[in-house]
Amino acid sequence: MPIENIYESGIIKTNKNKYIKILKINPINYNLKSDLEKKTILNSYKIFLKTCNFNIQILIQSNKEDLNNHISKIKKNISKKENKIFEKIANNYIDYINKINSERKSSSKDFYIIISGEIKDKNNQTEEILKKELTEKYFKIKECLSRSGNFISELSNKKDVENLLYYFLNNNNNK
């Protein structure tokens, strides 16, 4: 692994003097918006892309949903009712959920933006200055994407970063 250190603040230092900060994006549901809202969102996104005069990477993590609890609640409700029509509809719904689940279509997605900076001149640029630059980039991204209704947060502790890296690297090894 090219990772030299993960600081308590969540910033990653690579073995090539590169520093990385990971931002989590909780997106809006674009498909539920009106046409006017969609145009506004797209314009905000264009401004975001024009404003970010630095490199970013986008990471999308798909998570298969466990629907067993949902199915068991439906089955409990079926047993409480004595209505045959309700039972038939509920059983059809359970079959539909199982079908979606077996086809791996029941997943949620987590979105991350990865920003980085690099110490090029060790005499003039310190680690602290670079960490401040990453924080400034984070606030720039947060401001731009918040305009379109997204919620942006930083992975601001070591444990969250370790969990994300473990999940991402572990899933890629299993494919």
JSON list of C-alpha atoms in Angstrom, two decimals:
[
{"chain": "A", "resi": 1, "resn": "MET", "atom": "CA", "xyz": [0.00, 0.00, 0.00]},
{"chain": "A", "resi": 2, "resn": "PRO", "atom": "CA", "xyz": [1.29, 3.45, -0.83]},
{"chain": "A", "resi": 3, "resn": "ILE", "atom": "CA", "xyz": [-0.21, 4.84, 2.41]},
{"chain": "A", "resi": 4, "resn": "GLU", "atom": "CA", "xyz": [2.33, 6.09, 4.90]},
{"chain": "A", "resi": 5, "resn": "ASN", "atom": "CA", "xyz": [-0.06, 7.40, 7.55]},
{"chain": "A", "resi": 6, "resn": "ILE", "atom": "CA", "xyz": [-3.71, 8.13, 8.28]},
{"chain": "A", "resi": 7, "resn": "TYR", "atom": "CA", "xyz": [-3.94, 11.05, 10.68]},
{"chain": "A", "resi": 8, "resn": "GLU", "atom": "CA", "xyz": [-6.58, 11.33, 13.38]},
{"chain": "A", "resi": 9, "resn": "SER", "atom": "CA", "xyz": [-8.11, 14.15, 11.31]},
{"chain": "A", "resi": 10, "resn": "GLY", "atom": "CA", "xyz": [-8.82, 11.66, 8.51]},
{"chain": "A", "resi": 11, "resn": "ILE", "atom": "CA", "xyz": [-6.17, 13.01, 6.15]},
{"chain": "A", "resi": 12, "resn": "ILE", "atom": "CA", "xyz": [-4.12, 10.33, 4.39]},
{"chain": "A", "resi": 13, "resn": "LYS", "atom": "CA", "xyz": [-0.41, 10.76, 3.72]},
{"chain": "A", "resi": 14, "resn": "THR", "atom": "CA", "xyz": [1.03, 8.63, 0.93]},
{"chain": "A", "resi": 15, "resn": "ASN", "atom": "CA", "xyz": [4.64, 7.55, 0.66]},
{"chain": "A", "resi": 16, "resn": "LYS", "atom": "CA", "xyz": [5.12, 10.13, -2.14]},
{"chain": "A", "resi": 17, "resn": "ASN", "atom": "CA", "xyz": [4.38, 13.18, 0.07]},
{"chain": "A", "resi": 18, "resn": "LYS", "atom": "CA", "xyz": [0.85, 13.41, -1.29]},
{"chain": "A", "resi": 19, "resn": "TYR", "atom": "CA", "xyz": [-1.98, 14.21, 1.11]},
{"chain": "A", "resi": 20, "resn": "ILE", "atom": "CA", "xyz": [-5.55, 13.07, 0.52]},
{"chain": "A", "resi": 21, "resn": "LYS", "atom": "CA", "xyz": [-8.86, 14.14, 2.03]},
{"chain": "A", "resi": 22, "resn": "ILE", "atom": "CA", "xyz": [-12.10, 12.22, 1.41]},
{"chain": "A", "resi": 23, "resn": "LEU", "atom": "CA", "xyz": [-15.51, 13.91, 1.30]},
{"chain": "A", "resi": 24, "resn": "LYS", "atom": "CA", "xyz": [-18.81, 12.07, 1.53]},
{"chain": "A", "resi": 25, "resn": "ILE", "atom": "CA", "xyz": [-21.68, 13.33, -0.60]},
{"chain": "A", "resi": 26, "resn": "ASN", "atom": "CA", "xyz": [-25.29, 12.63, 0.34]},
{"chain": "A", "resi": 27, "resn": "PRO", "atom": "CA", "xyz": [-26.97, 13.44, -2.96]},
{"chain": "A", "resi": 28, "resn": "ILE", "atom": "CA", "xyz": [-30.44, 14.64, -3.69]},
{"chain": "A", "resi": 29, "resn": "ASN", "atom": "CA", "xyz": [-32.84, 12.53, -5.74]},
{"chain": "A", "resi": 30, "resn": "TYR", "atom": "CA", "xyz": [-32.57, 14.33, -9.05]},
{"chain": "A", "resi": 31, "resn": "ASN", "atom": "CA", "xyz": [-35.36, 12.29, -10.66]},
{"chain": "A", "resi": 32, "resn": "LEU", "atom": "CA", "xyz": [-37.92, 13.62, -8.16]},
{"chain": "A", "resi": 33, "resn": "LYS", "atom": "CA", "xyz": [-37.25, 17.27, -9.01]},
{"chain": "A", "resi": 34, "resn": "SER", "atom": "CA", "xyz": [-39.29, 19.49, -11.31]},
{"chain": "A", "resi": 35, "resn": "ASP", "atom": "CA", "xyz": [-37.83, 20.65, -14.63]},
{"chain": "A", "resi": 36, "resn": "LEU", "atom": "CA", "xyz": [-37.01, 24.09, -13.20]},
{"chain": "A", "resi": 37, "resn": "GLU", "atom": "CA", "xyz": [-35.30, 22.52, -10.18]},
{"chain": "A", "resi": 38, "resn": "LYS", "atom": "CA", "xyz": [-33.32, 20.21, -12.49]},
{"chain": "A", "resi": 39, "resn": "LYS", "atom": "CA", "xyz": [-32.08, 23.20, -14.52]},
{"chain": "A", "resi": 40, "resn": "THR", "atom": "CA", "xyz": [-31.03, 24.96, -11.32]},
{"chain": "A", "resi": 41, "resn": "ILE", "atom": "CA", "xyz": [-29.22, 21.85, -10.09]},
{"chain": "A", "resi": 42, "resn": "LEU", "atom": "CA", "xyz": [-27.38, 21.46, -13.41]},
{"chain": "A", "resi": 43, "resn": "ASN", "atom": "CA", "xyz": [-26.34, 25.11, -13.35]},
{"chain": "A", "resi": 44, "resn": "SER", "atom": "CA", "xyz": [-25.04, 24.70, -9.79]},
{"chain": "A", "resi": 45, "resn": "TYR", "atom": "CA", "xyz": [-23.11, 21.65, -10.89]},
{"chain": "A", "resi": 46, "resn": "LYS", "atom": "CA", "xyz": [-21.59, 23.56, -13.84]},
{"chain": "A", "resi": 47, "resn": "ILE", "atom": "CA", "xyz": [-20.47, 26.28, -11.43]},
{"chain": "A", "resi": 48, "resn": "PHE", "atom": "CA", "xyz": [-18.95, 23.59, -9.21]},
{"chain": "A", "resi": 49, "resn": "LEU", "atom": "CA", "xyz": [-16.94, 22.16, -12.11]},
{"chain": "A", "resi": 50, "resn": "LYS", "atom": "CA", "xyz": [-15.75, 25.61, -13.22]},
{"chain": "A", "resi": 51, "resn": "THR", "atom": "CA", "xyz": [-14.86, 26.65, -9.66]},
{"chain": "A", "resi": 52, "resn": "CYS", "atom": "CA", "xyz": [-12.77, 23.60, -8.83]},
{"chain": "A", "resi": 53, "resn": "ASN", "atom": "CA", "xyz": [-9.46, 24.48, -10.40]},
{"chain": "A", "resi": 54, "resn": "PHE", "atom": "CA", "xyz": [-7.88, 21.39, -8.87]},
{"chain": "A", "resi": 55, "resn": "ASN", "atom": "CA", "xyz": [-8.05, 17.66, -9.49]},
{"chain": "A", "resi": 56, "resn": "ILE", "atom": "CA", "xyz": [-10.78, 15.58, -7.91]},
{"chain": "A", "resi": 57, "resn": "GLN", "atom": "CA", "xyz": [-11.65, 11.91, -8.04]},
{"chain": "A", "resi": 58, "resn": "ILE", "atom": "CA", "xyz": [-15.14, 10.53, -7.61]},
{"chain": "A", "resi": 59, "resn": "LEU", "atom": "CA", "xyz": [-15.63, 7.21, -5.88]},
{"chain": "A", "resi": 60, "resn": "ILE", "atom": "CA", "xyz": [-18.99, 5.43, -5.97]},
{"chain": "A", "resi": 61, "resn": "GLN", "atom": "CA", "xyz": [-19.52, 2.57, -3.55]},
{"chain": "A", "resi": 62, "resn": "SER", "atom": "CA", "xyz": [-22.46, 0.22, -4.13]},
{"chain": "A", "resi": 63, "resn": "ASN", "atom": "CA", "xyz": [-23.84, -1.60, -1.11]},
{"chain": "A", "resi": 64, "resn": "LYS", "atom": "CA", "xyz": [-26.23, -4.50, -1.45]},
{"chain": "A", "resi": 65, "resn": "GLU", "atom": "CA", "xyz": [-29.20, -3.93, 0.82]},
{"chain": "A", "resi": 66, "resn": "ASP", "atom": "CA", "xyz": [-30.26, -6.58, 3.30]},
{"chain": "A", "resi": 67, "resn": "LEU", "atom": "CA", "xyz": [-34.04, -6.76, 2.94]},
{"chain": "A", "resi": 68, "resn": "ASN", "atom": "CA", "xyz": [-34.62, -9.67, 5.33]},
{"chain": "A", "resi": 69, "resn": "ASN", "atom": "CA", "xyz": [-35.87, -7.42, 8.17]},
{"chain": "A", "resi": 70, "resn": "HIS", "atom": "CA", "xyz": [-38.29, -5.73, 5.79]},
{"chain": "A", "resi": 71, "resn": "ILE", "atom": "CA", "xyz": [-39.60, -9.10, 4.57]},
{"chain": "A", "resi": 72, "resn": "SER", "atom": "CA", "xyz": [-40.00, -10.45, 8.11]},
{"chain": "A", "resi": 73, "resn": "LYS", "atom": "CA", "xyz": [-42.06, -7.37, 9.10]},
{"chain": "A", "resi": 74, "resn": "ILE", "atom": "CA", "xyz": [-44.35, -7.95, 6.14]},
{"chain": "A", "resi": 75, "resn": "LYS", "atom": "CA", "xyz": [-44.77, -11.61, 7.11]},
{"chain": "A", "resi": 76, "resn": "LYS", "atom": "CA", "xyz": [-45.68, -10.60, 10.68]},
{"chain": "A", "resi": 77, "resn": "ASN", "atom": "CA", "xyz": [-48.31, -8.22, 9.33]},
{"chain": "A", "resi": 78, "resn": "ILE", "atom": "CA", "xyz": [-49.71, -10.97, 7.10]},
{"chain": "A", "resi": 79, "resn": "SER", "atom": "CA", "xyz": [-50.14, -13.28, 10.09]},
{"chain": "A", "resi": 80, "resn": "LYS", "atom": "CA", "xyz": [-52.05, -10.57, 11.99]},
{"chain": "A", "resi": 81, "resn": "LYS", "atom": "CA", "xyz": [-54.58, -10.06, 9.19]},
{"chain": "A", "resi": 82, "resn": "GLU", "atom": "CA", "xyz": [-57.22, -12.50, 8.13]},
{"chain": "A", "resi": 83, "resn": "ASN", "atom": "CA", "xyz": [-57.83, -10.86, 4.78]},
{"chain": "A", "resi": 84, "resn": "LYS", "atom": "CA", "xyz": [-56.99, -13.18, 1.86]},
{"chain": "A", "resi": 85, "resn": "ILE", "atom": "CA", "xyz": [-56.66, -10.32, -0.64]},
{"chain": "A", "resi": 86, "resn": "PHE", "atom": "CA", "xyz": [-54.18, -8.54, 1.61]},
{"chain": "A", "resi": 87, "resn": "GLU", "atom": "CA", "xyz": [-52.25, -11.81, 2.05]},
{"chain": "A", "resi": 88, "resn": "LYS", "atom": "CA", "xyz": [-52.06, -12.35, -1.71]},
{"chain": "A", "resi": 89, "resn": "ILE", "atom": "CA", "xyz": [-50.85, -8.79, -2.36]},
{"chain": "A", "resi": 90, "resn": "ALA", "atom": "CA", "xyz": [-48.28, -9.04, 0.44]},
{"chain": "A", "resi": 91, "resn": "ASN", "atom": "CA", "xyz": [-46.96, -12.39, -0.81]},
{"chain": "A", "resi": 92, "resn": "ASN", "atom": "CA", "xyz": [-46.65, -11.00, -4.35]},
{"chain": "A", "resi": 93, "resn": "TYR", "atom": "CA", "xyz": [-44.74, -8.05, -2.93]},
{"chain": "A", "resi": 94, "resn": "ILE", "atom": "CA", "xyz": [-42.40, -10.40, -1.01]},
{"chain": "A", "resi": 95, "resn": "ASP", "atom": "CA", "xyz": [-41.79, -12.37, -4.21]},
{"chain": "A", "resi": 96, "resn": "TYR", "atom": "CA", "xyz": [-40.98, -9.12, -6.01]},
{"chain": "A", "resi": 97, "resn": "ILE", "atom": "CA", "xyz": [-38.54, -8.04, -3.27]},
{"chain": "A", "resi": 98, "resn": "ASN", "atom": "CA", "xyz": [-36.84, -11.45, -3.33]},
{"chain": "A", "resi": 99, "resn": "LYS", "atom": "CA", "xyz": [-36.51, -11.24, -7.11]},
{"chain": "A", "resi": 100, "resn": "ILE", "atom": "CA", "xyz": [-34.93, -7.78, -6.94]},
{"chain": "A", "resi": 101, "resn": "ASN", "atom": "CA", "xyz": [-32.64, -8.92, -4.16]},
{"chain": "A", "resi": 102, "resn": "SER", "atom": "CA", "xyz": [-31.51, -12.04, -6.05]},
{"chain": "A", "resi": 103, "resn": "GLU", "atom": "CA", "xyz": [-30.74, -9.97, -9.16]},
{"chain": "A", "resi": 104, "resn": "ARG", "atom": "CA", "xyz": [-28.60, -7.63, -7.01]},
{"chain": "A", "resi": 105, "resn": "LYS", "atom": "CA", "xyz": [-30.73, -4.66, -8.01]},
{"chain": "A", "resi": 106, "resn": "SER", "atom": "CA", "xyz": [-31.45, -3.68, -4.42]},
{"chain": "A", "resi": 107, "resn": "SER", "atom": "CA", "xyz": [-28.45, -1.57, -3.63]},
{"chain": "A", "resi": 108, "resn": "SER", "atom": "CA", "xyz": [-27.68, 1.82, -2.27]},
{"chain": "A", "resi": 109, "resn": "LYS", "atom": "CA", "xyz": [-24.81, 3.97, -3.39]},
{"chain": "A", "resi": 110, "resn": "ASP", "atom": "CA", "xyz": [-22.42, 6.09, -1.40]},
{"chain": "A", "resi": 111, "resn": "PHE", "atom": "CA", "xyz": [-20.62, 8.89, -3.20]},
{"chain": "A", "resi": 112, "resn": "TYR", "atom": "CA", "xyz": [-17.21, 10.27, -2.27]},
{"chain": "A", "resi": 113, "resn": "ILE", "atom": "CA", "xyz": [-15.00, 13.00, -3.67]},
{"chain": "A", "resi": 114, "resn": "ILE", "atom": "CA", "xyz": [-11.29, 12.60, -3.14]},
{"chain": "A", "resi": 115, "resn": "ILE", "atom": "CA", "xyz": [-9.11, 15.72, -3.12]},
{"chain": "A", "resi": 116, "resn": "SER", "atom": "CA", "xyz": [-5.35, 15.81, -2.83]},
{"chain": "A", "resi": 117, "resn": "GLY", "atom": "CA", "xyz": [-2.34, 18.04, -2.49]},
{"chain": "A", "resi": 118, "resn": "GLU", "atom": "CA", "xyz": [1.37, 17.45, -2.73]},
{"chain": "A", "resi": 119, "resn": "ILE", "atom": "CA", "xyz": [4.41, 18.90, -1.02]},
{"chain": "A", "resi": 120, "resn": "LYS", "atom": "CA", "xyz": [6.63, 19.91, -3.93]},
{"chain": "A", "resi": 121, "resn": "ASP", "atom": "CA", "xyz": [9.09, 22.22, -2.22]},
{"chain": "A", "resi": 122, "resn": "LYS", "atom": "CA", "xyz": [9.86, 20.96, 1.26]},
{"chain": "A", "resi": 123, "resn": "ASN", "atom": "CA", "xyz": [11.57, 24.23, 2.25]},
{"chain": "A", "resi": 124, "resn": "ASN", "atom": "CA", "xyz": [8.58, 26.52, 1.74]},
{"chain": "A", "resi": 125, "resn": "GLN", "atom": "CA", "xyz": [5.57, 24.26, 2.16]},
{"chain": "A", "resi": 126, "resn": "THR", "atom": "CA", "xyz": [4.82, 22.52, 5.41]},
{"chain": "A", "resi": 127, "resn": "GLU", "atom": "CA", "xyz": [2.39, 19.73, 6.20]},
{"chain": "A", "resi": 128, "resn": "GLU", "atom": "CA", "xyz": [0.16, 22.17, 8.09]},
{"chain": "A", "resi": 129, "resn": "ILE", "atom": "CA", "xyz": [-0.10, 24.54, 5.11]},
{"chain": "A", "resi": 130, "resn": "LEU", "atom": "CA", "xyz": [-1.04, 21.62, 2.86]},
{"chain": "A", "resi": 131, "resn": "LYS", "atom": "CA", "xyz": [-3.69, 20.41, 5.34]},
{"chain": "A", "resi": 132, "resn": "LYS", "atom": "CA", "xyz": [-5.16, 23.95, 5.37]},
{"chain": "A", "resi": 133, "resn": "GLU", "atom": "CA", "xyz": [-5.24, 23.93, 1.55]},
{"chain": "A", "resi": 134, "resn": "LEU", "atom": "CA", "xyz": [-7.16, 20.64, 1.61]},
{"chain": "A", "resi": 135, "resn": "THR", "atom": "CA", "xyz": [-9.61, 22.14, 4.10]},
{"chain": "A", "resi": 136, "resn": "GLU", "atom": "CA", "xyz": [-10.09, 25.17, 1.81]},
{"chain": "A", "resi": 137, "resn": "LYS", "atom": "CA", "xyz": [-10.79, 22.86, -1.12]},
{"chain": "A", "resi": 138, "resn": "TYR", "atom": "CA", "xyz": [-13.31, 20.98, 1.03]},
{"chain": "A", "resi": 139, "resn": "PHE", "atom": "CA", "xyz": [-15.17, 24.19, 1.88]},
{"chain": "A", "resi": 140, "resn": "LYS", "atom": "CA", "xyz": [-15.16, 25.26, -1.78]},
{"chain": "A", "resi": 141, "resn": "ILE", "atom": "CA", "xyz": [-16.69, 21.92, -2.83]},
{"chain": "A", "resi": 142, "resn": "LYS", "atom": "CA", "xyz": [-19.16, 22.00, 0.05]},
{"chain": "A", "resi": 143, "resn": "GLU", "atom": "CA", "xyz": [-20.32, 25.50, -0.84]},
{"chain": "A", "resi": 144, "resn": "CYS", "atom": "CA", "xyz": [-20.80, 24.68, -4.53]},
{"chain": "A", "resi": 145, "resn": "LEU", "atom": "CA", "xyz": [-22.54, 21.32, -4.11]},
{"chain": "A", "resi": 146, "resn": "SER", "atom": "CA", "xyz": [-24.71, 22.51, -1.21]},
{"chain": "A", "resi": 147, "resn": "ARG", "atom": "CA", "xyz": [-26.32, 25.03, -3.55]},
{"chain": "A", "resi": 148, "resn": "SER", "atom": "CA", "xyz": [-27.92, 22.17, -5.44]},
{"chain": "A", "resi": 149, "resn": "GLY", "atom": "CA", "xyz": [-29.25, 20.52, -2.26]},
{"chain": "A", "resi": 150, "resn": "ASN", "atom": "CA", "xyz": [-26.52, 17.96, -1.62]},
{"chain": "A", "resi": 151, "resn": "PHE", "atom": "CA", "xyz": [-25.13, 17.41, 1.87]},
{"chain": "A", "resi": 152, "resn": "ILE", "atom": "CA", "xyz": [-21.34, 17.24, 2.00]},
{"chain": "A", "resi": 153, "resn": "SER", "atom": "CA", "xyz": [-19.26, 16.09, 4.95]},
{"chain": "A", "resi": 154, "resn": "GLU", "atom": "CA", "xyz": [-15.64, 15.20, 5.37]},
{"chain": "A", "resi": 155, "resn": "LEU", "atom": "CA", "xyz": [-14.38, 11.88, 6.67]},
{"chain": "A", "resi": 156, "resn": "SER", "atom": "CA", "xyz": [-12.80, 13.66, 9.60]},
{"chain": "A", "resi": 157, "resn": "ASN", "atom": "CA", "xyz": [-11.48, 10.81, 11.67]},
{"chain": "A", "resi": 158, "resn": "LYS", "atom": "CA", "xyz": [-9.05, 7.99, 11.19]},
{"chain": "A", "resi": 159, "resn": "LYS", "atom": "CA", "xyz": [-11.56, 5.19, 11.87]},
{"chain": "A", "resi": 160, "resn": "ASP", "atom": "CA", "xyz": [-14.01, 6.31, 9.13]},
{"chain": "A", "resi": 161, "resn": "VAL", "atom": "CA", "xyz": [-11.18, 6.53, 6.58]},
{"chain": "A", "resi": 162, "resn": "GLU", "atom": "CA", "xyz": [-9.83, 3.10, 7.56]},
{"chain": "A", "resi": 163, "resn": "ASN", "atom": "CA", "xyz": [-13.31, 1.56, 7.26]},
{"chain": "A", "resi": 164, "resn": "LEU", "atom": "CA", "xyz": [-13.86, 3.06, 3.80]},
{"chain": "A", "resi": 165, "resn": "LEU", "atom": "CA", "xyz": [-10.44, 1.96, 2.55]},
{"chain": "A", "resi": 166, "resn": "TYR", "atom": "CA", "xyz": [-10.91, -1.52, 3.95]},
{"chain": "A", "resi": 167, "resn": "TYR", "atom": "CA", "xyz": [-14.36, -1.89, 2.38]},
{"chain": "A", "resi": 168, "resn": "PHE", "atom": "CA", "xyz": [-13.26, -0.52, -0.99]},
{"chain": "A", "resi": 169, "resn": "LEU", "atom": "CA", "xyz": [-10.05, -2.56, -1.19]},
{"chain": "A", "resi": 170, "resn": "ASN", "atom": "CA", "xyz": [-11.68, -5.72, 0.18]},
{"chain": "A", "resi": 171, "resn": "ASN", "atom": "CA", "xyz": [-14.54, -5.58, -2.34]},
{"chain": "A", "resi": 172, "resn": "ASN", "atom": "CA", "xyz": [-12.17, -5.05, -5.25]},
{"chain": "A", "resi": 173, "resn": "ASN", "atom": "CA", "xyz": [-10.14, -8.10, -4.24]},
{"chain": "A", "resi": 174, "resn": "ASN", "atom": "CA", "xyz": [-13.26, -10.29, -4.19]},
{"chain": "A", "resi": 175, "resn": "LYS", "atom": "CA", "xyz": [-14.36, -9.49, -7.75]}
]
